[in-house]
Short mmCIF file of C-alpha atoms in Angstrom, two decimals:
data_model
loop_
_atom_site.label_atom_id
_atom_site.label_comp_id
_atom_site.label_asym_id
_atom_site.label_seq_id
_atom_site.Cartn_x
_atom_site.Cartn_y
_atom_site.Cartn_z
CA UNK Z 1 74.37 160.69 91.22
CA UNK Z 2 77.07 161.62 93.52
CA UNK Z 3 79.68 159.97 95.91
CA UNK Z 4 77.83 159.74 99.40
CA UNK Z 5 74.59 158.78 96.94
CA UNK Z 6 76.58 155.84 95.41
CA UNK Z 7 77.65 154.66 98.80
CA UNK Z 8 75.02 154.45 100.64
CA UNK Z 9 72.88 152.84 97.58
CA UNK Z 10 75.97 149.92 97.45
CA UNK Z 11 75.72 149.19 101.14
CA UNK Z 12 72.37 149.33 101.36
CA UNK Z 13 72.25 146.89 98.41
CA UNK Z 14 74.93 144.50 99.66
CA UNK Z 15 72.75 144.56 103.20
CA UNK Z 16 69.43 143.17 100.88
CA UNK Z 17 71.80 140.57 98.78
CA UNK Z 18 73.25 138.88 102.05
CA UNK Z 19 69.61 138.13 102.86
CA UNK Z 20 68.87 136.36 99.19
CA UNK Z 21 70.92 132.67 99.01
CA UNK Z 22 72.69 132.66 96.20
CA UNK Z 23 74.65 129.63 95.84
CA UNK Z 24 76.38 128.88 92.76
CA UNK Z 25 73.88 127.70 90.23
CA UNK Z 26 71.46 128.51 92.36
CA UNK Z 27 71.71 132.63 91.83
CA UNK Z 28 68.14 132.93 89.95
CA UNK Z 29 66.89 135.41 93.00
CA UNK Z 30 69.09 137.41 93.49
CA UNK Z 31 69.84 137.85 90.09
CA UNK Z 32 66.01 138.55 89.60
CA UNK Z 33 66.57 141.76 92.32
CA UNK Z 34 69.23 143.11 90.82
CA UNK Z 35 68.06 143.25 87.64
CA UNK Z 36 64.75 145.08 88.99
CA UNK Z 37 67.33 147.24 90.87
CA UNK Z 38 68.94 148.31 87.60
CA UNK Z 39 65.72 149.06 85.92
CA UNK Z 40 64.45 150.59 88.47
CA UNK Z 41 67.58 152.59 88.26
CA UNK Z 42 66.45 153.44 84.00
CA UNK Z 43 69.42 151.11 82.66
CA UNK Z 44 68.34 148.48 80.49
CA UNK Z 45 69.47 145.09 82.30
CA UNK Z 46 69.93 142.64 79.79
CA UNK Z 47 70.45 138.85 80.84
CA UNK Z 48 70.80 135.29 80.03
CA UNK Z 49 69.73 132.73 82.57
CA UNK Z 50 70.85 134.58 86.03
CA UNK Z 51 74.19 136.38 84.72
CA UNK Z 52 72.80 140.37 84.31
CA UNK Z 53 74.79 143.03 82.45
CA UNK Z 54 74.27 146.72 80.81
CA UNK Z 55 75.57 148.31 78.30
CA UNK Z 56 76.68 152.30 78.54
CA UNK Z 57 74.39 154.67 77.17
CA UNK Z 58 76.06 156.03 73.83
CA UNK Z 59 77.66 152.95 72.90
CA UNK Z 60 79.76 153.69 70.17
CA UNK Z 61 81.78 150.51 68.30
CA UNK Z 62 84.92 152.57 66.97
CA UNK Z 63 85.50 153.36 71.01
CA UNK Z 64 87.54 150.62 73.00
CA UNK Z 65 85.43 148.82 75.66
CA UNK Z 66 85.98 148.34 79.32
CA UNK Z 67 83.89 146.03 81.37
CA UNK Z 68 83.23 146.04 84.78
CA UNK Z 69 82.58 142.51 86.59
CA UNK Z 70 81.61 140.86 89.32
CA UNK Z 71 80.19 137.23 90.12
CA UNK Z 72 76.32 137.28 92.17
CA UNK Z 73 77.05 133.76 93.67
CA UNK Z 74 78.72 132.79 96.40
CA UNK Z 75 79.72 129.40 98.05
CA UNK Z 76 77.79 127.28 100.65
CA UNK Z 77 78.46 128.58 104.24
CA UNK Z 78 80.89 126.75 106.74
CA UNK Z 79 79.86 125.30 109.59
CA UNK Z 80 81.35 127.82 111.78
CA UNK Z 81 79.24 130.67 111.24
CA UNK Z 82 78.35 132.16 114.81
CA UNK Z 83 76.14 134.49 113.10
CA UNK Z 84 73.37 134.05 110.66
CA UNK Z 85 75.41 133.98 107.13
CA UNK Z 86 72.11 135.76 105.49
CA UNK Z 87 71.36 138.11 108.02
CA UNK Z 88 73.34 141.82 107.01
CA UNK Z 89 74.91 142.49 110.50
CA UNK Z 90 76.41 146.38 110.78
CA UNK Z 91 78.80 146.01 113.92
CA UNK Z 92 81.51 148.91 114.86
CA UNK Z 93 81.50 149.79 110.89
CA UNK Z 94 81.66 146.20 109.99
CA UNK Z 95 79.41 144.50 107.48
CA UNK Z 96 78.93 140.97 108.31
CA UNK Z 97 77.22 137.97 105.91
CA UNK Z 98 77.89 135.47 103.25
CA UNK Z 99 79.68 136.92 100.28
CA UNK Z 100 79.79 140.82 101.76
CA UNK Z 101 84.05 140.03 101.00
CA UNK Z 102 83.62 137.98 98.31
CA UNK Z 103 82.58 139.86 96.09
CA UNK Z 104 79.72 141.63 97.06
CA UNK Z 105 81.17 144.44 97.79
CA UNK Z 106 83.05 144.56 94.61
CA UNK Z 107 79.94 144.19 93.03
CA UNK Z 108 77.83 146.72 94.52
CA UNK Z 109 80.92 148.94 94.29
CA UNK Z 110 81.71 148.28 90.83
CA UNK Z 111 77.36 148.67 89.92
CA UNK Z 112 77.55 151.78 91.08
CA UNK Z 113 80.97 153.13 89.65
CA UNK Z 114 78.96 152.69 86.68
CA UNK Z 115 76.41 154.74 87.54
CA UNK Z 116 78.86 157.68 88.08
CA UNK Z 117 80.48 157.33 85.25
CA UNK Z 118 77.67 157.01 82.92
CA UNK Z 119 76.78 160.26 83.45
CA UNK Z 120 79.44 161.59 81.90
CA UNK Z 121 80.58 160.59 78.53
CA UNK Z 122 84.07 158.82 78.13
CA UNK Z 123 86.33 158.14 75.51
CA UNK Z 124 85.89 154.53 75.87
CA UNK Z 125 82.58 152.30 75.80
CA UNK Z 126 81.39 150.46 79.49
CA UNK Z 127 79.42 147.80 80.21
CA UNK Z 128 78.84 146.61 83.55
CA UNK Z 129 78.44 142.18 83.72
CA UNK Z 130 77.09 140.50 86.74
CA UNK Z 131 77.90 137.27 86.71
CA UNK Z 132 76.92 133.89 87.93
CA UNK Z 133 78.40 130.47 88.75
CA UNK Z 134 81.66 131.78 89.10
CA UNK Z 135 82.93 130.01 92.55
CA UNK Z 136 82.51 126.81 90.20
CA UNK Z 137 83.82 128.07 87.14
CA UNK Z 138 79.94 127.16 85.65
CA UNK Z 139 79.67 126.73 82.02
CA UNK Z 140 76.51 128.88 82.38
CA UNK Z 141 78.73 132.16 84.13
CA UNK Z 142 81.25 134.19 82.41
CA UNK Z 143 81.65 131.51 79.76
CA UNK Z 144 78.25 131.63 78.62
CA UNK Z 145 77.88 135.69 79.53
CA UNK Z 146 80.87 136.39 76.91
CA UNK Z 147 79.22 134.90 73.81
CA UNK Z 148 76.58 137.72 74.45
CA UNK Z 149 78.41 140.69 74.90
CA UNK Z 150 80.26 142.71 72.35
CA UNK Z 151 83.68 142.97 71.58
CA UNK Z 152 85.20 143.92 74.64
CA UNK Z 153 89.20 145.84 75.41
CA UNK Z 154 89.97 145.24 78.64
CA UNK Z 155 88.19 144.13 82.29
CA UNK Z 156 87.95 145.39 85.78
CA UNK Z 157 87.09 142.24 87.49
CA UNK Z 158 86.33 142.82 90.96
CA UNK Z 159 87.54 140.69 93.39
CA UNK Z 160 88.65 141.67 97.02
CA UNK Z 161 92.35 142.99 96.56
CA UNK Z 162 92.19 145.36 99.13
CA UNK Z 163 92.22 147.83 95.98
CA UNK Z 164 95.44 147.07 94.82
CA UNK Z 165 96.02 145.28 91.83
CA UNK Z 166 96.52 141.75 90.82
CA UNK Z 167 97.85 142.07 86.91
CA UNK Z 168 98.91 138.45 86.74
CA UNK Z 169 96.40 135.66 88.14
CA UNK Z 170 97.41 131.50 88.32
CA UNK Z 171 95.40 128.99 86.37
CA UNK Z 172 93.77 125.49 87.33
CA UNK Z 173 93.93 122.69 86.36
CA UNK Z 174 92.48 119.40 88.06
CA UNK Z 175 94.22 116.51 87.21
CA UNK Z 176 92.37 112.66 88.27
CA UNK Z 177 95.20 109.95 88.69
CA UNK Z 178 94.44 106.26 88.92
CA UNK Z 179 97.70 104.10 89.88
CA UNK Z 180 96.99 100.31 88.75
CA UNK Z 181 98.61 97.32 90.57
CA UNK Z 182 97.01 93.92 91.07
CA UNK Z 183 95.59 92.99 94.11
CA UNK Z 184 96.42 89.57 96.42
CA UNK Z 185 95.92 88.61 100.26
CA UNK Z 186 97.34 90.87 102.53
CA UNK Z 187 99.02 87.97 104.89
CA UNK Z 188 100.76 86.58 101.37
CA UNK Z 189 103.47 87.24 99.35
CA UNK Z 190 100.90 88.30 97.03
CA UNK Z 191 99.92 90.80 94.81
CA UNK Z 192 101.19 94.77 93.56
CA UNK Z 193 100.34 97.23 95.95
CA UNK Z 194 99.03 100.27 93.97
CA UNK Z 195 99.00 102.54 97.07
CA UNK Z 196 102.68 101.78 96.94
CA UNK Z 197 103.13 102.58 93.54
CA UNK Z 198 100.67 105.92 93.59
CA UNK Z 199 102.92 107.09 96.85
CA UNK Z 200 106.45 107.43 93.87
CA UNK Z 201 104.18 109.81 91.81
CA UNK Z 202 103.20 111.81 94.94
CA UNK Z 203 106.61 112.03 96.34
CA UNK Z 204 107.47 113.10 92.63
CA UNK Z 205 104.76 115.71 92.79
CA UNK Z 206 105.60 116.73 96.33
CA UNK Z 207 109.26 117.48 95.15
CA UNK Z 208 109.13 118.55 91.65
CA UNK Z 209 109.54 122.05 90.96
CA UNK Z 210 109.15 123.21 87.48
CA UNK Z 211 111.56 125.33 85.94
CA UNK Z 212 110.22 128.54 84.36
CA UNK Z 213 108.70 130.60 87.41
CA UNK Z 214 107.02 134.10 87.02
CA UNK Z 215 108.07 137.09 88.10
CA UNK Z 216 104.52 138.23 89.63
CA UNK Z 217 103.33 134.39 90.12
CA UNK Z 218 106.20 132.17 91.11
CA UNK Z 219 106.52 128.96 90.39
CA UNK Z 220 104.13 126.05 88.96
CA UNK Z 221 101.91 124.76 92.02
CA UNK Z 222 101.15 121.37 92.13
CA UNK Z 223 99.66 119.50 95.07
CA UNK Z 224 97.79 116.36 95.74
CA UNK Z 225 94.51 116.79 98.18
CA UNK Z 226 92.83 113.73 97.57
CA UNK Z 227 93.56 110.00 97.86
CA UNK Z 228 91.56 106.64 97.79
CA UNK Z 229 92.41 103.13 97.87
CA UNK Z 230 91.23 100.06 99.37
CA UNK Z 231 88.24 97.86 99.49
CA UNK Z 232 89.33 96.42 102.79
CA UNK Z 233 91.86 95.74 105.65
CA UNK Z 234 93.11 92.71 104.53
CA UNK Z 235 93.25 92.73 100.29
CA UNK Z 236 95.72 94.62 98.74
CA UNK Z 237 94.62 97.38 96.80
CA UNK Z 238 94.71 97.04 92.91
CA UNK Z 239 93.60 100.83 92.32
CA UNK Z 240 94.77 103.87 94.35
CA UNK Z 241 93.25 107.36 92.55
CA UNK Z 242 93.97 110.92 93.98
CA UNK Z 243 93.69 114.27 92.98
CA UNK Z 244 96.21 116.78 91.61
CA UNK Z 245 95.33 120.53 91.93
CA UNK Z 246 98.06 122.49 89.16
CA UNK Z 247 97.98 126.60 89.64
CA UNK Z 248 99.80 127.50 86.67
CA UNK Z 249 101.48 130.18 86.16
CA UNK Z 250 101.96 132.58 82.36
CA UNK Z 251 105.18 130.64 81.82
CA UNK Z 252 103.23 127.00 80.94
CA UNK Z 253 99.80 126.47 79.36
CA UNK Z 254 97.58 124.00 81.19
CA UNK Z 255 98.90 121.39 78.45
CA UNK Z 256 102.07 121.97 78.89
CA UNK Z 257 101.69 120.83 82.75
CA UNK Z 258 99.36 118.00 81.63
CA UNK Z 259 102.62 116.57 79.24
CA UNK Z 260 104.75 116.87 81.85
CA UNK Z 261 102.70 115.14 84.47
CA UNK Z 262 102.48 112.51 81.26
CA UNK Z 263 106.23 112.13 81.07
CA UNK Z 264 106.78 111.75 84.39
CA UNK Z 265 104.24 109.62 86.23
CA UNK Z 266 103.48 106.13 85.61
CA UNK Z 267 99.69 106.43 87.23
CA UNK Z 268 96.76 106.90 84.68
CA UNK Z 269 96.33 110.50 84.65
CA UNK Z 270 93.44 112.78 83.02
CA UNK Z 271 92.62 117.10 83.01
CA UNK Z 272 89.04 117.60 83.76
CA UNK Z 273 89.72 120.82 82.02
CA UNK Z 274 92.73 122.68 80.51
CA UNK Z 275 90.12 126.04 80.14
CA UNK Z 276 91.45 127.80 83.25
CA UNK Z 277 94.40 129.68 82.18
CA UNK Z 278 96.73 131.89 83.53
CA UNK Z 279 96.33 135.52 82.70
CA UNK Z 280 98.47 138.25 83.32
CA UNK Z 281 99.34 142.19 81.61
CA UNK Z 282 102.14 144.47 81.59
CA UNK Z 283 102.85 146.80 84.40
CA UNK Z 284 103.39 149.46 82.14
CA UNK Z 285 100.31 149.70 81.06
CA UNK Z 286 98.24 153.04 80.59
CA UNK Z 287 95.67 151.89 83.66
CA UNK Z 288 97.84 150.20 85.82
CA UNK Z 289 100.32 153.07 85.40
CA UNK Z 290 97.86 155.51 87.05
CA UNK Z 291 96.69 153.18 89.62
CA UNK Z 292 100.33 153.08 90.75
CA UNK Z 293 100.19 156.90 90.68
CA UNK Z 294 97.06 156.37 92.74
CA UNK Z 295 99.08 154.61 95.08
CA UNK Z 296 97.94 151.39 94.55
CA UNK Z 297 100.76 148.46 94.87
CA UNK Z 298 100.66 145.91 92.24
CA UNK Z 299 100.88 141.93 93.08
CA UNK Z 300 100.19 138.32 91.06
CA UNK Z 301 96.84 136.23 92.59
CA UNK Z 302 97.42 132.90 93.38
CA UNK Z 303 93.16 132.66 93.93
CA UNK Z 304 91.03 131.95 90.40
CA UNK Z 305 88.84 134.22 89.53
CA UNK Z 306 86.34 134.94 86.21
CA UNK Z 307 89.29 136.24 84.46
CA UNK Z 308 90.64 133.12 83.49
CA UNK Z 309 87.56 132.81 80.57
CA UNK Z 310 88.73 136.35 79.66
CA UNK Z 311 91.08 136.38 76.06
CA UNK Z 312 91.96 139.75 76.58
CA UNK Z 313 94.04 141.93 78.86
CA UNK Z 314 92.22 142.46 82.50
CA UNK Z 315 93.03 142.98 85.68
CA UNK Z 316 91.97 142.56 89.04
CA UNK Z 317 91.14 145.15 91.52
CA UNK Z 318 88.36 145.47 94.67
CA UNK Z 319 87.54 145.99 98.34
CA UNK Z 320 88.13 143.85 100.90
CA UNK Z 321 90.63 141.05 102.00
CA UNK Z 322 91.14 137.64 100.01
CA UNK Z 323 92.08 136.00 103.11
CA UNK Z 324 88.23 136.90 104.50
CA UNK Z 325 86.83 134.61 101.54
CA UNK Z 326 85.26 131.34 102.29
CA UNK Z 327 85.65 132.28 106.05
CA UNK Z 328 83.08 131.69 108.87
CA UNK Z 329 81.64 134.84 109.61
CA UNK Z 330 83.02 136.69 106.60
CA UNK Z 331 82.64 140.31 106.34
CA UNK Z 332 83.52 143.90 105.00
CA UNK Z 333 84.13 146.94 106.72
CA UNK Z 334 82.31 149.68 105.35
CA UNK Z 335 84.67 151.95 104.98
CA UNK Z 336 86.24 149.93 102.21
CA UNK Z 337 82.98 150.20 100.22
CA UNK Z 338 82.52 153.84 100.42
CA UNK Z 339 86.67 154.17 99.44
CA UNK Z 340 86.59 151.83 96.64
CA UNK Z 341 83.94 153.80 94.67
CA UNK Z 342 85.56 157.35 94.15
CA UNK Z 343 88.86 155.15 93.59
CA UNK Z 344 87.52 153.54 90.72
CA UNK Z 345 85.84 156.35 89.46
CA UNK Z 346 89.59 158.29 90.03
CA UNK Z 347 90.84 155.65 88.06
CA UNK Z 348 88.71 155.53 84.84
CA UNK Z 349 86.69 159.11 84.31
CA UNK Z 350 88.51 160.77 82.01
CA UNK Z 351 91.03 158.01 80.47
CA UNK Z 352 91.80 159.38 76.86
CA UNK Z 353 94.04 156.76 75.74
CA UNK Z 354 93.02 154.35 72.44
CA UNK Z 355 92.86 150.81 73.93
CA UNK Z 356 93.31 149.34 77.23
CA UNK Z 357 96.11 147.03 76.82
CA UNK Z 358 98.63 150.04 75.51
CA UNK Z 359 99.11 153.52 74.20
#
C-alpha cells in the first residue's frame, strides 16, 4: 500500500465511520464495520466486546512490541450543531462530522500506518488496537482490551495533538463530598447551615496550591464542578453535596491528593476511582528524540485519554486539534490526515533500538 492509497482509503473510511453512530457503550455497529474492513484487507481482526485489534505478521516474543491505539467511540452531539453530526460533509478541504477530530482522524491514520509498516519487516512487533468506551473511561474499553494483548513495551495513543508529541498527560480523580449540618426553620436562629460549611471547603479548594509542580503538566488542578443543597426555601439545609474534578500531575498519585483532601476538608469525601492515573515519559527517549528531529514539539496534555490505563511508556500523537473536540460542527482538515500517515511512518519505520523506552 503506497501513501496515496493509504491516504485516500483512510479518508473514505472516516467518512463511512461518521455515518455509524458510536456513542460510548453503543459502539457495536462501528466495531462490526471496522472488523469487516480489516478482514477485507487480509488481516485477522481479533475482538473482545467492541474492542478490535490486529497483531502484525511475524510476531516474535523476543522483540519489543509497539501498540498503535485510538478509540472508536464518540461523545453525543451537543445541541449547537448546525450540520447533521452523522452526515460527512466536505467543504473546501474540511470534513465535518461527529468524531472526525476526536479521534476518528487518528484512528484511520494509525490503522493505515499499521498496514504500511506491516508490509516491511521491523525490529519490533506491531499491534493496532481500536478501543471502546474511551470517552467514559469504561471498564469494557482499554482496561479490558489490555487483558487480551501480549506484553507491550510502548504505545502511541492517537488523539488530536496537531501531530506534536504529548510526553505527559494529567490523571483524573472525581471526588464526591458532603458537608453535614442540622436542619431548622430559616426564620429562626436554628440549625447549622450545611451550605456555609461547604463554602469553607470549596474556598480552600479554590485557593489551594499543592507544592509539587510538573515541568510539563504544571500544578495539580482542583475544581468544584457541581453543588446541590436544600429541599425548600424556608428550611436550613442539613446537607450540601459537591463534586471536585481533580487533575493530577505525575508528582502525586490520586491517592496522595485524596489524603491531602481528607486532612484539609471538613466535609465527608469519597473518591469514585483512583484508576485514571497521570503518565509521562522522558523527552530523551529515542522515539521522542526522533520526533523532535522531524520538527515536532513536546508538551504536557491536560486532557485524559486511554493512556491512563497504560502502565508502560506511551506518548499521545495524532492529527487534529484538541480544541475542536466535543464541539458543535466538529471537523478535521483532510490535509491533516494526508500529512499524518507519512509522518507516523517516518517516525516508526526502521526504528532499531532494543526497547522503546530507552536504548
